[in-house]
Amino acid sequence: MKVTAHLHTILQRHTPEGLKGRLDVNIQPGSTVEDLIKHLEIDLEPDYLLLAVNGRVAPLDQVLEQADHVNLMLPISGG
Amino acid sequence: MHIWRVNVNTQSLSKDPVPDAWDRLGGRGLIVQMLLDEVPPDCDPLGPDNNLIFAPGLLVGHKLSSCDRISIGAKSPLTKGVKESNAGGRTGLHLTYLGIKALIIEGQPAKHGWWALHLSEKGSRFEPADNLVGLGVYAAAALLNERYGEKVAIALIGPGGEMLMQAAGIQNTDNENTPSRISARGGLGAVMGSKGIKAIVIDAQGGEKPPISDQKRFREAQKAYNAALMGHPQTQVYAEYGTAGMTKISNAFGGLPTRNFSSGQFEGSENISGENMRELLLKRGGASKTTHACMAGCTIRCSNVFGSDDGDSIVSPLEYETIGLMGSNLGIDDLDAIARLNWELNDLGIDSIEIGAALGVAAEAGMMEFGDGERALELIAEIRSGTSLGKVLGDGVVSTGNELGIERVPAVKGQAMSAYEPRAIKGTGVTYATSPQGADHTAGLTIRAKIDHIDPQGQVELSRNYQINMAGYDSLGACLFSGFGFAAAPHTIPDLLNARYGWDVPEDILQQLGRETLKLEREFNRQAGFTKVDDRLPEWMSREPLPPHNTVFDIPEEELDGLFDW
Ligand code: SF4
């Protein structure tokens, strides 16, 4: 199953082509948001993350579906 | 500490002891108490009965990271209600070094003229400022620094304030003497202009840090607060990306104001994101800086210097609110164009949120094409020239909507919304609706909460808690971004206050200050004629669905009315 992960700010990936904020990821059907975080090897406490699936805040145990867009963010305030 | 009271009519100063009722207040909380005590709520905001107040927060004066902010307040010419707008820079620290708990500027000049008010250990003096009239803040501040030296702090207005425009703010110089830390909101620059003051120059030489009652305890609390702040991953995000890191978050939630609040997602959001800005600034080098402190001692350093390709500085800082209102809200996806617009508004001393919203309305009315940065610059030039169109724009989004006959005006209590769409981030919509300050994200931004932002459930309670905390931080002089540190080590707030003043405040002093402040602000507004009808979002937001979630603002009115029943 394929989902798209959107990695914000310090979560972006260094790749040979430069920093990447958007990754298409293949994961097992039935995977949760938490599984995706593990798959991406993000080592921050999940508590620090703000997570959204298709534009809505999602809990760690939300089951993902094919073609979901998952935003992984560090919640800041604007100014 | 003393209250310094400057009368612009008699050009005199009195240094008064702090009355008991004001003693335990600071910043925003002190301002509203002073307004209630001395300013008739129904007065003309630009008349002789309004006071312009500068009040450093309770923790200002110790270079405690991100805690030296200045609150500036008055009755607002924009909202016609209570107004406090705070900023970083040097003003707060320098006033405190002179032993000033609050500076009140009162009265109206007997005859028309422009003055620089100079404050130092010796007291105050009025110096003619005719040579500064009409100058933007960058040129005016440079002349003032030439005359009074590099060490002074300066708070000044630009042409916007001189022309008494309702979107005019007051600029404060930062550590490098750049006058771009603006107390932007609510037209305080017009109040300063109505008093004939172009600039306030604060020379703290010979002054000293305010006394600390228990040094050891203070240092301990400071250490714990610093550790909590520096240990938090958000601090790294602020340092590397600044508030611009918010662009993609808002867009992800469908809450990024786009083309005059007609959509919550912008196809050009990547281009104007903090992520892209950082890459650009690192590549450009020269004057560009991805991190910068707006005040001495700030360890978060969320600010930046946005430089051009050829290495010169265009503007500092470039912040998310400006990116949202002058970028996506105008359909502009080019950071250079946004930075130039921002510089112009800074130089005019005008709020970029209010004008970004006003230009969005003007674009909807056909005065510019969305996406046309050059035309936006031309419209801002009208403001500088003070043409009749420029004056309409310079009076803000409501004035522009009225003049051009546009219904889609994003404002509450006369003040433009910041860069969070209230139909997508409903808790922030509740804050816009109910805050006594008018629509303002800094009064209680809920986007980082783990709640479904488009579900109306729970938003009032969420907004209430944020509003209370923010009113508390605004009374301490604490930058909103210090909140991550304080939230991780909440005991440091009472500890710091007790050590500084020898008080014995309770654990929940932050919330106590916040609740009391909000209650007094509501009271000022009530006496100024506000009713619950003023605590509403514009009606079209409850009718017109916002893409991509196609949601309307649907928080029940009774719930909004119950927000302050705690
Ligand atoms: S975090 Fe940013 S706005 Fe706050 S005090 Fe530091 S530099 Fe200024």
XYZ file of C-alpha atoms and ligand atoms in Angstrom:
653
model
C 0.000 0.000 0.000
C 1.295 3.429 -0.884
C 0.885 6.562 1.240
C 2.487 9.977 0.946
C 4.376 11.338 3.936
C 4.876 15.092 4.212
C 7.823 15.813 6.468
C 7.982 19.319 7.856
C 10.959 21.462 8.910
C 13.541 19.452 10.881
C 11.905 16.168 9.877
C 12.863 16.601 6.220
C 15.228 13.997 4.769
C 18.722 14.590 3.483
C 19.008 12.748 0.186
C 21.610 12.873 -2.584
C 19.199 15.150 -4.487
C 18.951 17.516 -1.523
C 16.437 17.937 1.276
C 13.162 16.140 0.718
C 9.906 16.942 2.433
C 7.641 14.631 0.505
C 8.110 10.873 0.355
C 5.993 8.181 -1.229
C 6.161 5.239 1.114
C 5.184 1.584 0.669
C 3.817 0.095 3.870
C 1.862 -2.998 4.859
C -1.908 -2.735 4.502
C -3.423 -2.133 7.932
C -0.472 -0.015 9.082
C -1.159 2.777 11.536
C 0.277 6.272 11.782
C 2.605 4.942 14.470
C 3.833 2.192 12.133
C 4.594 4.832 9.527
C 6.626 6.857 12.040
C 8.644 3.743 12.874
C 9.047 2.898 9.223
C 10.430 6.384 8.623
C 12.796 5.931 11.580
C 11.819 9.200 13.186
C 13.450 9.171 16.577
C 11.530 12.010 18.236
C 9.010 11.084 20.909
C 5.672 10.840 19.055
C 4.273 13.126 21.750
C 6.229 15.994 20.208
C 4.641 15.426 16.814
C 1.469 16.847 15.385
C 0.026 14.329 12.959
C -2.613 14.807 10.325
C -4.112 12.401 7.850
C -5.733 14.029 4.857
C -5.754 17.378 6.611
C -7.263 16.264 9.909
C -5.469 15.662 13.176
C -5.032 11.936 13.653
C -4.158 9.747 16.639
C -1.181 7.391 16.549
C -3.377 4.332 16.209
C -5.295 5.552 13.171
C -5.219 2.915 10.433
C -3.964 4.257 7.118
C -5.480 3.657 3.747
C -4.097 3.535 0.236
C -3.159 7.011 -1.081
C -3.516 8.750 2.284
C -1.543 11.927 2.810
C 0.116 12.032 6.206
C 1.617 15.252 7.534
C 4.260 14.876 10.221
C 4.812 18.204 11.910
C 6.408 19.828 14.911
C 3.675 22.021 16.247
C 4.823 25.631 16.460
C 2.971 28.906 16.823
C 3.037 31.571 14.166
C 4.038 35.154 14.715
C 10.235 51.518 39.886
C 8.142 54.528 38.945
C 5.357 55.529 36.640
C 6.624 58.163 34.219
C 3.835 60.413 33.048
C 4.531 62.672 30.112
C 2.020 65.342 29.193
C 2.407 66.417 25.578
C 0.365 69.546 26.085
C 2.563 71.006 28.817
C 5.620 68.987 27.683
C 6.199 68.026 31.279
C 7.141 64.839 33.093
C 6.117 63.590 36.492
C 7.667 60.537 38.084
C 5.090 59.019 40.367
C 5.278 56.146 42.797
C 3.468 53.025 41.641
C -0.034 52.880 43.122
C -0.824 49.679 45.013
C -3.436 48.611 42.476
C -0.813 48.616 39.706
C 2.070 47.164 41.687
C 1.597 43.485 40.892
C 0.672 43.995 37.279
C 2.795 44.307 34.173
C 2.514 44.387 30.396
C -0.937 43.692 29.049
C -2.548 43.284 32.476
C -1.177 46.610 33.668
C -2.278 48.387 30.509
C -5.932 47.453 30.828
C -6.002 48.404 34.510
C -4.441 51.773 33.691
C -6.929 52.322 30.870
C -9.882 51.515 33.112
C -8.541 53.819 35.802
C -7.708 56.785 33.598
C -9.179 56.630 30.099
C -12.915 57.105 29.493
C -13.857 53.996 27.453
C -16.083 56.066 25.173
C -13.439 58.690 24.383
C -12.133 59.569 20.950
C -9.061 57.292 20.521
C -7.239 60.107 18.735
C -8.397 62.798 21.162
C -6.817 64.272 24.287
C -8.403 61.791 26.707
C -6.694 58.680 25.341
C -3.401 57.615 26.899
C -0.604 55.836 25.089
C 0.990 53.405 27.516
C 4.301 51.539 27.345
C 4.446 48.806 29.952
C 7.235 46.219 30.111
C 6.069 42.847 31.397
C 6.704 41.668 34.952
C 9.797 39.625 34.044
C 11.432 42.248 31.834
C 14.857 43.564 32.702
C 16.976 40.483 33.275
C 17.768 39.235 29.781
C 15.839 36.136 30.645
C 15.551 34.355 27.307
C 12.738 35.838 25.204
C 11.214 37.664 28.194
C 12.028 41.332 27.575
C 9.002 42.282 25.532
C 7.325 45.645 25.602
C 3.548 45.934 25.705
C 2.139 49.074 24.155
C -1.503 49.957 24.628
C -4.274 52.518 24.384
C -7.888 52.663 23.361
C -7.673 51.448 19.762
C -8.674 53.714 16.885
C -9.177 50.557 14.807
C -11.334 48.440 17.118
C -12.536 51.314 19.361
C -11.862 48.955 22.258
C -8.996 47.982 24.498
C -5.663 47.434 22.764
C -2.372 45.896 23.742
C 0.215 45.009 21.134
C 3.596 43.688 22.206
C 6.941 43.476 20.495
C 10.525 42.443 21.001
C 13.483 44.707 20.431
C 15.136 46.924 23.008
C 12.346 49.176 24.238
C 11.224 47.025 27.168
C 14.686 46.399 28.540
C 15.782 50.036 28.300
C 12.657 51.440 29.937
C 13.155 49.005 32.782
C 16.798 50.054 33.206
C 15.539 53.586 33.767
C 13.284 52.276 36.533
C 10.140 52.814 34.481
C 7.327 50.449 35.364
C 5.125 52.159 32.808
C 5.332 55.228 30.625
C 2.096 57.128 30.064
C 1.873 59.662 27.276
C -1.177 61.814 27.781
C -2.921 64.891 26.465
C -2.715 66.471 23.065
C -0.218 69.049 21.824
C -1.322 72.647 22.177
C -0.099 73.402 18.700
C 0.634 71.148 15.790
C 4.197 69.953 15.466
C 6.360 66.854 15.649
C 8.628 65.923 18.520
C 11.143 63.335 19.570
C 10.647 62.495 23.217
C 14.000 61.784 24.828
C 14.067 59.784 28.059
C 17.128 59.303 30.213
C 18.255 59.305 33.822
C 17.926 63.081 33.748
C 14.254 62.855 32.870
C 12.491 63.782 29.663
C 12.930 66.416 27.032
C 11.063 67.275 23.884
C 13.208 67.884 20.851
C 11.861 69.166 17.554
C 11.558 66.365 15.015
C 10.615 68.371 11.955
C 13.574 66.892 10.086
C 12.049 63.428 10.503
C 8.563 64.225 9.269
C 7.524 62.125 6.304
C 10.509 59.822 6.647
C 10.079 56.080 6.806
C 11.216 54.406 9.984
C 14.478 53.071 8.540
C 15.768 56.515 7.571
C 14.332 58.180 10.668
C 15.871 55.651 13.048
C 19.260 55.983 11.318
C 19.189 59.772 11.836
C 18.177 59.330 15.460
C 20.977 56.833 16.044
C 23.415 59.268 14.464
C 22.287 61.967 16.824
C 21.816 60.019 20.044
C 24.273 57.174 19.570
C 24.025 53.488 18.891
C 23.171 52.480 22.433
C 19.722 54.019 22.696
C 16.460 52.177 22.159
C 13.972 53.823 19.825
C 10.220 53.416 19.436
C 8.915 55.372 16.467
C 6.180 55.784 13.916
C 6.373 56.010 10.163
C 4.320 58.016 7.687
C 1.338 55.763 8.471
C 1.244 56.937 12.071
C 1.858 60.536 11.062
C -1.192 60.337 8.796
C -3.177 58.814 11.683
C -3.923 55.684 9.698
C -5.766 53.069 11.670
C -3.435 50.261 10.592
C -0.357 52.146 11.823
C 1.812 50.513 14.454
C 4.843 51.517 16.489
C 8.252 50.177 15.467
C 10.905 49.281 18.010
C 14.586 48.960 17.262
C 16.281 45.616 17.739
C 19.775 44.874 18.942
C 21.324 46.015 15.654
C 19.204 49.198 15.641
C 16.935 47.937 12.880
C 13.509 49.465 13.541
C 11.351 46.517 12.581
C 9.992 45.010 15.762
C 6.530 46.350 15.419
C 3.707 46.678 17.906
C 1.577 46.297 14.866
C -1.992 45.836 15.715
C -4.902 48.120 16.388
C -3.607 51.484 15.210
C -1.347 52.404 18.131
C 0.881 54.311 15.692
C -2.026 56.638 14.991
C -2.428 57.263 18.736
C 1.267 58.178 18.941
C 0.811 60.414 15.894
C -2.163 62.135 17.504
C 0.144 63.095 20.377
C 2.639 64.681 17.979
C 5.385 62.203 18.908
C 7.397 60.871 15.986
C 9.873 58.958 18.114
C 10.717 58.042 21.670
C 14.434 57.752 22.315
C 15.368 55.851 25.451
C 18.889 56.331 26.717
C 19.427 53.908 29.575
C 23.057 54.870 30.239
C 23.604 55.142 33.972
C 20.499 53.074 34.577
C 20.609 49.645 36.072
C 18.906 46.286 36.109
C 15.873 46.131 38.326
C 16.571 44.649 41.765
C 16.154 40.936 42.410
C 14.907 40.026 45.838
C 16.421 36.545 45.958
C 19.326 36.173 43.523
C 19.973 32.519 44.188
C 16.390 31.442 43.671
C 16.150 33.549 40.556
C 19.236 31.957 39.018
C 17.946 28.477 39.819
C 14.592 29.131 38.227
C 16.299 30.729 35.239
C 18.462 27.653 34.809
C 15.476 25.319 34.932
C 13.585 27.465 32.444
C 16.553 27.629 30.053
C 17.049 23.873 30.237
C 13.375 23.243 29.461
C 13.473 25.692 26.580
C 16.667 24.403 25.028
C 15.650 20.781 25.479
C 12.490 21.250 23.472
C 12.602 20.279 19.785
C 10.397 23.233 18.855
C 13.197 25.574 19.830
C 15.319 24.071 17.048
C 12.447 24.501 14.593
C 12.122 28.189 15.486
C 15.860 28.718 15.248
C 16.180 27.103 11.828
C 12.885 27.933 10.153
C 11.345 30.712 12.224
C 7.608 31.202 12.216
C 7.654 30.590 8.445
C 7.642 26.892 9.356
C 3.932 27.450 9.883
C 3.133 27.902 6.189
C 3.058 24.211 5.393
C 1.278 23.352 8.634
C -1.565 25.757 7.882
C -1.732 24.538 4.313
C -1.829 20.911 5.480
C -4.870 21.688 7.603
C -6.551 23.628 4.799
C -6.228 26.756 6.932
C -3.854 28.928 4.874
C -5.753 32.079 3.846
C -5.699 32.170 0.080
C -7.033 34.801 -2.350
C -8.955 36.857 0.151
C -9.965 33.976 2.370
C -11.681 32.065 -0.423
C -9.639 28.873 -0.020
C -7.592 27.248 2.735
C -4.939 25.784 0.475
C -2.559 27.521 -1.866
C -0.976 25.810 -4.853
C 2.145 27.937 -4.362
C 2.564 27.075 -0.680
C 5.832 25.177 -1.220
C 7.446 28.257 -2.726
C 6.526 30.431 0.248
C 7.231 27.795 2.892
C 9.749 28.167 5.681
C 11.510 25.116 4.307
C 12.045 26.836 0.965
C 12.980 30.118 2.637
C 15.725 28.428 4.637
C 17.241 26.801 1.546
C 17.107 30.102 -0.270
C 18.770 32.069 2.540
C 21.501 29.478 3.020
C 22.212 29.551 -0.694
C 22.231 33.329 -0.895
C 24.466 34.031 2.079
C 25.580 37.667 2.278
C 23.234 39.583 4.552
C 20.856 36.618 4.747
C 20.540 34.932 8.105
C 18.317 31.986 8.880
C 18.411 32.769 12.579
C 18.568 36.028 14.485
C 17.591 37.284 17.941
C 15.237 40.255 18.151
C 16.451 41.028 21.668
C 19.551 40.493 23.749
C 19.538 37.159 25.509
C 16.973 35.336 23.372
C 18.205 31.780 22.916
C 15.377 30.750 20.586
C 16.358 33.252 17.868
C 13.311 32.695 15.676
C 13.948 35.819 13.626
C 15.782 36.014 10.300
C 17.273 38.402 7.785
C 15.830 37.912 4.314
C 18.501 38.905 1.828
C 18.466 39.307 -1.907
C 20.389 37.389 -4.535
C 23.122 40.019 -4.581
C 23.712 39.717 -0.873
C 21.866 42.797 0.442
C 19.224 42.677 3.091
C 15.644 43.071 1.869
C 13.808 42.790 5.150
C 14.227 41.451 8.666
C 12.353 39.534 9.868
C 10.097 37.836 7.329
C 7.403 36.154 9.388
C 4.637 33.684 8.762
C 1.775 36.151 9.223
C 3.179 38.354 6.492
C 3.773 35.340 4.249
C 0.161 34.276 4.759
C -1.501 37.659 4.361
C 0.774 39.229 1.730
C 1.577 35.908 0.027
C -1.128 33.258 -0.319
C -3.894 35.701 0.578
C -2.840 37.804 -2.409
C -2.077 34.773 -4.573
C 1.642 35.700 -4.521
C 4.011 32.714 -4.438
C 7.323 34.559 -4.525
C 9.206 35.204 -1.275
C 11.224 38.069 -2.793
C 8.032 39.882 -3.756
C 6.577 39.315 -0.292
C 9.797 40.529 1.356
C 9.702 43.766 -0.671
C 6.075 44.396 0.259
C 6.994 43.715 3.865
C 9.873 46.209 3.771
C 7.590 48.932 2.418
C 5.012 48.366 5.132
C 7.667 48.222 7.830
C 9.071 51.496 6.570
C 5.613 53.059 6.623
C 5.206 51.666 10.143
C 2.060 49.797 9.182
C 0.683 46.397 10.175
C 1.314 43.868 7.390
C -1.575 41.689 8.563
C -4.104 44.505 8.282
C -2.812 45.654 4.893
C -2.428 42.114 3.547
C -6.079 41.569 4.347
C -7.039 44.971 2.896
C -5.209 44.239 -0.360
C -6.966 40.855 -0.560
C -10.283 42.689 -0.410
C -9.021 45.243 -2.949
C -8.037 42.388 -5.270
C -11.462 40.863 -4.959
C -12.899 44.244 -5.895
C -10.777 44.214 -9.046
C -8.178 46.775 -7.981
C -5.380 44.266 -8.559
C -5.003 40.786 -10.011
C -4.284 38.117 -7.452
C -0.628 37.201 -7.827
C 0.469 40.616 -9.096
C 3.181 41.714 -6.663
C 4.026 44.829 -8.676
C 0.457 46.093 -8.445
C 0.466 45.379 -4.700
C 3.568 47.598 -4.440
C 1.747 50.342 -6.354
C -1.185 50.187 -3.971
C 1.201 50.456 -1.027
C 2.755 53.475 -2.744
C -0.725 55.050 -2.630
C -0.629 54.609 1.142
C 2.737 56.330 1.305
C 1.499 59.234 -0.812
C -1.611 59.550 1.331
C -3.976 59.585 -1.649
C -7.630 59.023 -0.888
C -7.305 55.377 -1.964
C -4.160 55.070 0.125
C -5.989 56.411 3.169
C -8.807 53.928 2.685
C -6.300 51.059 2.525
C -4.257 52.485 5.384
C -7.319 52.442 7.601
C -7.449 48.680 7.244
C -9.568 45.893 5.907
C -12.969 47.044 7.145
C -12.496 50.517 5.730
C -11.431 48.962 2.413
C -14.384 46.567 2.328
C -16.836 49.364 3.072
C -15.389 51.669 0.449
C -15.231 49.013 -2.274
C -18.503 47.293 -1.418
C -17.078 43.835 -0.680
C -18.826 41.464 1.701
C -15.956 39.023 2.178
C -14.097 41.039 4.789
C -12.060 38.904 7.216
C -12.266 40.937 10.423
C -13.675 40.942 13.937
C -14.183 44.071 16.017
C -12.797 46.015 13.089
C -9.449 44.199 13.057
C -8.174 41.876 10.323
C -7.744 38.176 10.945
C -4.249 36.730 11.004
C -3.095 33.932 8.738
C -5.254 31.099 10.095
C -8.572 30.395 8.426
C -11.171 30.217 11.191
C -13.391 27.824 9.240
C -10.550 25.285 9.155
C -8.933 26.049 12.531
C -12.100 26.599 14.501
C -10.566 27.064 17.933
C -8.642 30.015 16.548
C -11.924 31.212 15.033
C -13.357 31.215 18.554
C -10.385 33.311 19.674
C -10.891 35.762 16.800
C -14.573 36.073 17.683
C -14.295 36.496 21.410
C -10.914 38.050 22.167
C -11.378 41.561 23.572
C -8.466 42.528 21.302
C -10.326 41.750 18.063
C -9.203 39.108 15.565
C -5.657 38.262 16.603
C -3.854 34.927 16.598
C -1.535 35.973 19.404
C -4.549 36.123 21.714
C -4.947 32.335 21.573
C -3.751 30.302 18.618
C -4.980 26.705 18.754
C -3.406 25.156 15.652
C -0.856 23.123 17.573
C -3.505 21.416 19.718
C -4.213 17.756 19.083
C -7.864 18.229 18.264
C -9.805 17.833 15.036
C -9.729 21.476 13.991
C -12.879 21.312 11.872
C -15.057 19.627 14.482
C -16.925 22.327 16.449
C -16.751 20.209 19.627
C -14.368 21.348 22.319
C -13.151 24.465 20.515
C -14.535 26.979 22.999
C -12.829 25.327 25.926
C -9.602 25.052 23.963
C -9.688 28.714 22.966
C -10.502 29.743 26.543
C -7.437 27.966 27.893
C -5.158 29.428 25.249
C -6.587 32.921 25.703
C -6.036 32.768 29.455
C -2.448 31.568 29.086
C -1.638 34.124 26.406
C -3.018 37.011 28.440
C -0.770 35.723 31.231
C 2.363 35.546 29.063
C 1.603 39.013 27.690
C 1.611 40.292 31.253
C 5.005 38.733 31.983
C 6.687 40.184 28.893
C 7.296 36.640 27.703
C 7.485 35.958 24.002
C 4.828 33.552 22.859
C 7.536 31.120 21.817
C 8.969 30.953 25.325
C 5.738 29.166 26.211
C 7.226 25.819 25.208
C 9.865 26.216 27.892
C 7.462 27.479 30.518
C 4.932 24.768 29.704
C 7.606 22.109 30.232
C 8.647 23.682 33.552
C 5.564 25.578 34.780
C 6.887 26.062 38.318
C 9.513 28.432 36.948
C 6.889 31.155 36.448
C 5.915 31.528 40.120
C 9.540 30.855 41.105
C 10.867 33.671 38.924
C 8.215 36.138 40.108
C 8.701 35.272 43.753
C 12.479 35.506 43.486
C 12.361 38.769 41.553
C 9.825 40.590 43.725
C 9.856 38.735 47.057
C 6.209 37.812 46.516
C 4.448 34.614 47.344
C 2.336 34.002 44.272
C 0.403 30.769 43.766
C 1.342 28.004 41.321
C -1.285 29.094 38.818
C -0.224 32.739 38.740
C -0.026 32.662 34.923
C -3.694 31.747 34.662
C -4.659 34.158 37.442
C -3.007 37.023 35.604
C -4.614 35.872 32.370
C -8.127 35.569 33.725
C -7.965 38.902 35.510
C -6.621 40.614 32.384
C -9.356 39.213 30.155
C -12.044 40.158 32.664
C -10.826 43.764 32.803
C -10.495 43.968 29.022
C -14.069 42.758 28.624
C -15.144 45.408 31.108
C -13.363 48.177 29.211
C -15.014 47.066 25.987
C -18.411 46.826 27.674
C -18.091 50.411 28.842
C -16.985 51.373 25.337
C -20.288 50.013 24.017
C -19.421 46.465 22.939
C -22.084 43.753 23.196
C -22.174 40.058 22.360
C -22.886 40.940 18.737
C -19.269 42.082 18.616
C -18.123 38.585 19.625
C -18.977 37.055 16.248
C -17.160 36.152 13.094
C -18.463 37.832 9.947
C -21.692 36.181 8.885
C -20.438 35.044 5.469
C -18.054 32.654 7.192
C -21.023 30.703 8.528
C -22.549 30.549 5.031
C -19.689 30.149 2.594
C -17.947 26.723 2.674
C -14.162 26.854 2.639
C -12.295 24.467 0.331
C -10.741 21.934 0.648
C -12.757 20.659 3.624
C -15.803 22.678 2.576
C -16.578 23.625 6.141
C -18.264 26.716 7.534
C -17.794 28.303 10.948
C -20.436 26.573 13.012
C -19.666 27.095 16.691
C -23.023 27.808 18.373
C -23.420 31.417 19.474
C -24.453 30.413 23.019
C -21.144 28.608 23.337
C -19.237 31.681 22.222
C -21.169 33.755 24.755
C -20.231 31.315 27.509
C -16.495 31.453 26.870
C -15.783 33.874 29.678
C -17.972 32.109 32.255
C -15.329 30.267 34.178
S 11.741 33.838 19.953
Fe 11.818 35.255 18.228
S 10.258 36.862 18.631
Fe 10.617 35.698 20.537
S 12.141 36.917 21.613
Fe 13.284 35.392 20.431
S 13.777 36.316 18.439
Fe 12.224 37.588 19.457
